[in-house]
Every structure is written in structure tokens, then in C-alpha cells.
Coordinates of C-alpha atoms in Angstrom, one line a residue:
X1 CA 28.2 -17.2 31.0
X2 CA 31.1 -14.6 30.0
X3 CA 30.9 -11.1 28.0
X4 CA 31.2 -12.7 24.7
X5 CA 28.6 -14.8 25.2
X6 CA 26.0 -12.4 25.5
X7 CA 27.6 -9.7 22.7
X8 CA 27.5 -12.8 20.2
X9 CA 24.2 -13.5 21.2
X10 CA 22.5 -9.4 20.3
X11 CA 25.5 -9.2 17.6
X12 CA 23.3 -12.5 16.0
X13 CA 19.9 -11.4 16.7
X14 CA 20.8 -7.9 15.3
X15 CA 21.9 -9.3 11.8
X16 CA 18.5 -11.4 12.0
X17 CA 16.1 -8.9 10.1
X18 CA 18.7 -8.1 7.3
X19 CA 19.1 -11.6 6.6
X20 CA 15.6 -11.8 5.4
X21 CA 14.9 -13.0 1.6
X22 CA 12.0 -11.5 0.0
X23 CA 9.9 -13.4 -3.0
X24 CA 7.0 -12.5 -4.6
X25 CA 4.3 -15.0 -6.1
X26 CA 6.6 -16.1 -8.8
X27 CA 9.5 -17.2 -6.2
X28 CA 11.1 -14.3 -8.0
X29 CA 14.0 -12.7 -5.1
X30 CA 13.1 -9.3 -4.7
X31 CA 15.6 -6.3 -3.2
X32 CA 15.3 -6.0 0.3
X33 CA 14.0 -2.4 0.4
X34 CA 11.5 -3.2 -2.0
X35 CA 9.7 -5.2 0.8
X36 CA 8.8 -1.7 2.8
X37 CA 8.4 0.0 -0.4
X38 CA 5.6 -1.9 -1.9
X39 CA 3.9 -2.9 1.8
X40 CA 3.8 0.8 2.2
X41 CA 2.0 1.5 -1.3
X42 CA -0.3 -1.6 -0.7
X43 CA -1.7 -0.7 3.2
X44 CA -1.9 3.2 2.1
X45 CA -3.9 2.0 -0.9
X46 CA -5.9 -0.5 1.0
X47 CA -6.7 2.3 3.7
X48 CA -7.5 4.5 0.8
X49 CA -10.2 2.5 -1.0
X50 CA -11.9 1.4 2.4
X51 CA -10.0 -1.7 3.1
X52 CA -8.1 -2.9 6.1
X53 CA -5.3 -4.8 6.8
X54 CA -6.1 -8.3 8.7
X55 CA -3.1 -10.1 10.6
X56 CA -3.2 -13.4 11.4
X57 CA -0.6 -15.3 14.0
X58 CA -0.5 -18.0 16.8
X59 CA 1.6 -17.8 19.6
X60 CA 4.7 -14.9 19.6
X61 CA 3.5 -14.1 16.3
X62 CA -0.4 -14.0 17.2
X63 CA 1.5 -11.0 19.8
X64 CA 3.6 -9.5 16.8
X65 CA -0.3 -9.7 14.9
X66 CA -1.8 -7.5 17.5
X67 CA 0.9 -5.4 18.5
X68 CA 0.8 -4.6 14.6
X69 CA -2.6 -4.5 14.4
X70 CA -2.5 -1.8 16.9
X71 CA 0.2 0.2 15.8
X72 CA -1.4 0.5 12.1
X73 CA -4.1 1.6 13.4
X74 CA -3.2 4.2 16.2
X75 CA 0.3 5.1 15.2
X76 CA -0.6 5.0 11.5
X77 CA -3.9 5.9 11.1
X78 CA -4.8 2.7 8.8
X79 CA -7.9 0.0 9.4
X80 CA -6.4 -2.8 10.8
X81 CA -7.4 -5.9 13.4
X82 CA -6.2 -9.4 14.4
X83 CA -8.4 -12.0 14.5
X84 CA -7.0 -13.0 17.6
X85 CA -10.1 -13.0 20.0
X86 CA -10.3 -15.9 22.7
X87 CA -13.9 -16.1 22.2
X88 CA -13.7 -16.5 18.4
X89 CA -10.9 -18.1 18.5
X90 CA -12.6 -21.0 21.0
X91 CA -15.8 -21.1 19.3
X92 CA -14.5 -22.2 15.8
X93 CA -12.2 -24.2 17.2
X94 CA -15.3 -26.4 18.7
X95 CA -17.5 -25.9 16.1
X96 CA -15.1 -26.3 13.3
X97 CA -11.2 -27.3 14.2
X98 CA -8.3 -25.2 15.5
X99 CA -6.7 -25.5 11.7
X100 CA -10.0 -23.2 10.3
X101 CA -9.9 -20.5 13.4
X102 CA -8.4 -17.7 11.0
X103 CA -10.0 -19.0 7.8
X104 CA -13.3 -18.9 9.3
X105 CA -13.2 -15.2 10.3
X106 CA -11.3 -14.4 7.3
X107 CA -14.2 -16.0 5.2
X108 CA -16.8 -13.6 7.6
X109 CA -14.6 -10.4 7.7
X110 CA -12.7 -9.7 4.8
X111 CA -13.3 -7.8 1.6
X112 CA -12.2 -7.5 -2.1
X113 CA -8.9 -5.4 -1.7
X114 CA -8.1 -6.2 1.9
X115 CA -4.5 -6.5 2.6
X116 CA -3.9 -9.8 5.1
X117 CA -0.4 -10.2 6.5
X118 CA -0.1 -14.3 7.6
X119 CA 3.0 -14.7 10.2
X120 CA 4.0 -18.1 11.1
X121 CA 7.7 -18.8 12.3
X122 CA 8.3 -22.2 10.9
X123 CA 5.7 -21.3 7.6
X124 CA 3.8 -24.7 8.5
X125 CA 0.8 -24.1 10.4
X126 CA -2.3 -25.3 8.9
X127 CA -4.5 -22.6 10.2
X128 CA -2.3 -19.9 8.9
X129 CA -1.7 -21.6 5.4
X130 CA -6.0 -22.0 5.4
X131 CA -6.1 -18.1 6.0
X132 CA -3.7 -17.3 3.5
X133 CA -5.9 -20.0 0.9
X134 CA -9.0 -18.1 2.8
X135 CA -7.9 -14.5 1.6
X136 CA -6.4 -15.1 -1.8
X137 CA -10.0 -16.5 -2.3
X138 CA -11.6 -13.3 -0.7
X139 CA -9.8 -11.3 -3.4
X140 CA -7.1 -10.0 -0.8
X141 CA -3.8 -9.4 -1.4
X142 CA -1.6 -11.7 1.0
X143 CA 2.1 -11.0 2.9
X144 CA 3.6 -13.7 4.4
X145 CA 6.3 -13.5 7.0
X146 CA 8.0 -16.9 7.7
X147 CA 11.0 -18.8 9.4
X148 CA 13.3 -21.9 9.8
X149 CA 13.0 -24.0 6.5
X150 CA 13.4 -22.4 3.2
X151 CA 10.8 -25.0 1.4
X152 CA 8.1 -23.6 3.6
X153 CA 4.8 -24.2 2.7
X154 CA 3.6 -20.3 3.5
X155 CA 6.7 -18.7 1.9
X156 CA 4.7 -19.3 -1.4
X157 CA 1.5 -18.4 -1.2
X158 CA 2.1 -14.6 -0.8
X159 CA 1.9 -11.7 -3.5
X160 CA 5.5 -10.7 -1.1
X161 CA 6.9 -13.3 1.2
X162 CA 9.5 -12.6 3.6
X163 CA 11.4 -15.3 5.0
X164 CA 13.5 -15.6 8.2
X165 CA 16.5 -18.0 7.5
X166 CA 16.9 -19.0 10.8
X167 CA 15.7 -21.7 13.0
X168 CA 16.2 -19.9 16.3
X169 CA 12.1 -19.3 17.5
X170 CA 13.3 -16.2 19.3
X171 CA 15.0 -14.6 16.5
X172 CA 12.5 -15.4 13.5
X173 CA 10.0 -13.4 15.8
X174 CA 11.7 -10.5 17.0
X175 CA 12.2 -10.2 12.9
X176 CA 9.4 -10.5 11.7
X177 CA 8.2 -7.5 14.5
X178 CA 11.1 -5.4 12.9
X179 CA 10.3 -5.9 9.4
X180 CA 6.5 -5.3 10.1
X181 CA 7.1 -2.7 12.1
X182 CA 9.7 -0.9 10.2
X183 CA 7.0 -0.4 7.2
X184 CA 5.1 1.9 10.1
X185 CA 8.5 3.7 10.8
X186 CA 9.9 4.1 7.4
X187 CA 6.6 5.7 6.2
X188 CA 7.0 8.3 8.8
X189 CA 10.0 9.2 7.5
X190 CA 12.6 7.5 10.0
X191 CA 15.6 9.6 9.8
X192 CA 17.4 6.6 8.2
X193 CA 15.6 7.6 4.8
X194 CA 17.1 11.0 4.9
X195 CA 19.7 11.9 2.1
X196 CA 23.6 12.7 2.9
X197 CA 21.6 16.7 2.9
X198 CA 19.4 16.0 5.4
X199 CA 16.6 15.9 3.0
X200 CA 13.5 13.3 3.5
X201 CA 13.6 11.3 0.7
X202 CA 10.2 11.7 -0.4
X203 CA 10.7 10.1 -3.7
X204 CA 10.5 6.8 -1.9
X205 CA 8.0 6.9 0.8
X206 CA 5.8 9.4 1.6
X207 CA 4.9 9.6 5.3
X208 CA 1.8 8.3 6.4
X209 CA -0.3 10.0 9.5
X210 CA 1.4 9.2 12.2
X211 CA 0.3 10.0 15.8
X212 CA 2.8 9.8 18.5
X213 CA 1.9 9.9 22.2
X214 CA 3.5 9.0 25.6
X215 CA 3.2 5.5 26.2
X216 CA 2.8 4.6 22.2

């Protein structure tokens, strides 16, 4: 393995997150920035009326779910959990199937007005398209961050769907944390949002409570 090698390989993964094509419900494209925008307005406002915001993954993006989860919730200061616990998890599994393990809880946890972000890299897992199905049904509003093929099955079910257009496992992951963890940043006021004066722009996000501490 040579030099190159590895700069093409971060030079890729780098572009990864930018690539990203937004929807909403309709299939309508929708601006790029507009993904943080209105994911910024919908958590505050779901924090604000009581809510929470639910993430749902398996695998690297079960991780990315509660690394999120986490983060919203410390860093943040917005109600947030993953329904990733191994005794839930195996316990509707048994008594139910492995494709109604986040449908199940969703069904049990959620409320009118939650916000419930589904992350699947290829956009094909049963279980996460039956917890998407599960919290349109709850009255949530639903985000959807997907991968690989275009004509994903998840990539339509969400009131904002952001999809990956790549089929490298590694890379649709590590964007979908960005994205999702960029809404945290950006609502802080990440100095990328300040104007050519140095001036927040406040106009477009205004920061959340964030909380930062060693080891965060």
C-alpha cells in the first residue's frame, strides 16, 4: 500500500457526507443545508412540547443511534434514547421476531409529537422500515438516514430522508454520524455558521444548550 492509496481513501470518505441527497415525503430534493435547518427546528420543538427524540439502528448504525442518543441528550440538553437494549431487544425478538424489535418498543414508548430518526445503511431492513411504519402511526414525525441503492425502501417513508449514495458500509456510516451529529454542532453555533464579520448567524440557527465537558 503507497501514499496515494491511503490519501484517496480519506480524500473519498471526506466527500462522503456532502454527497448526501435530501427528500422530503413527496420525493421532492431538498437543499442540503435545509437538512440541519429543519432537524434543528423539529428536535428543539419536540424537546419544547415534552417530546423526545427516539433513534433506532442495527449494527454500526445501532452505535451511531446511541452515540446520538447520548449526545442529544448530554451535549444538547434534548430527551433522547435508543431502543437498543440487549434485554429488550432479545425478549421481542423471542416473543415476537427480530423484524418487530424496534416497532414493538416504539408502539410502548412513543408519543404524539415525538421525533424518531430510523438509520439503516442499505435502507432495507425490515425492523427499521416496521419502526418507521410504527412511528408514523404513533403520530411522530420520522428522519430517515440511508445508503447504497437509491430505490431504497426507507428513503421514502420519512418527513426528511437523507440518503448516502454510496455502497461502501464504512463510509455510509461514518456519514450518517456527521450529518446527525452536525445538527448537534451547528446549533451550537460551529464557527463554520459565522459570517465573513465574525458574526453568528443567528438568523439561521439559534444555539441550543450545549454542555461541554472533558471526555464529551
Amino acid at each position: 500500500m503507497n501514499n496515494q492509496v491511503v490519501h484517496d481513501y480519506f480524500e473519498a470518505l471526506g466527500r462522503t457526507p456532502q454527497s448526501a441527497e435530501i427528500t422530503d415525503c413527496s420525493g421532492t430534493q431538498v437543499p442540503f443545508s435545509d437538512f440541519f435547518h429543519r432537524l434543528i427546528d423539529w428536535t428543539r420543538a419536540s424537546h419544547e412540547a415534552g417530546n423526545s427524540v427516539l433513534f433506532v439502528g442495527n449494527g454500526g448504525s445501532a452505535a451511531v443511534a446511541s452515540h446520538m442518543a447520548i449526545d442529544f441528550s448530554k451535549n444538547a440538553g434534548i430527551r433522547a434514547r435508543a431502543f437498543n437494549d440487549a434485554s429488550a431487544l432479545t425478549c421481542l425478538a423471542n416473543d415476537f421476531s427480530y423484524e418487530e424489535v424496534f416497532s414493538e418498543q416504539i408502539k410502548m414508548h412513543a408519543r404524539e409529537g415525538d421525533l424518531l430518526i430510523a438509520i439503516s445503511s442499505s435502507g432495507g431492513s425490515k425492523n427499521i422500515l416496521n419502526a418507521a411504519a410504527a412511528g408514523r402511526a404513533a403520530g411522530c414525525r420520522v428522519v430517515t438516514l440511508s445508503g447504497f441503492s437509491a430505490d431504497n425502501p426507507l428513503r421514502k417513508t420519512g418527513d426528511l430522508n437523507a440518503f448516502v449514495p454510496s455502497a461502501e458500509y464504512g463510509f455510509v456510516e461514518i456519514a450518517h454520524l456527521a450529518l446527525i451529529h452536525a445538527v448537534v454542532d451547528l446549533a451550537a453555533g460551529w464557527p463554520a455558521w459565522k459570517s465573513a464579520a465574525g458574526k453568528l448567524a443567528a438568523d439561521l440557527v439559534e444555539p441550543l444548550r450545549v454542555v461541554r465537558t472533558v471526555g464529551a
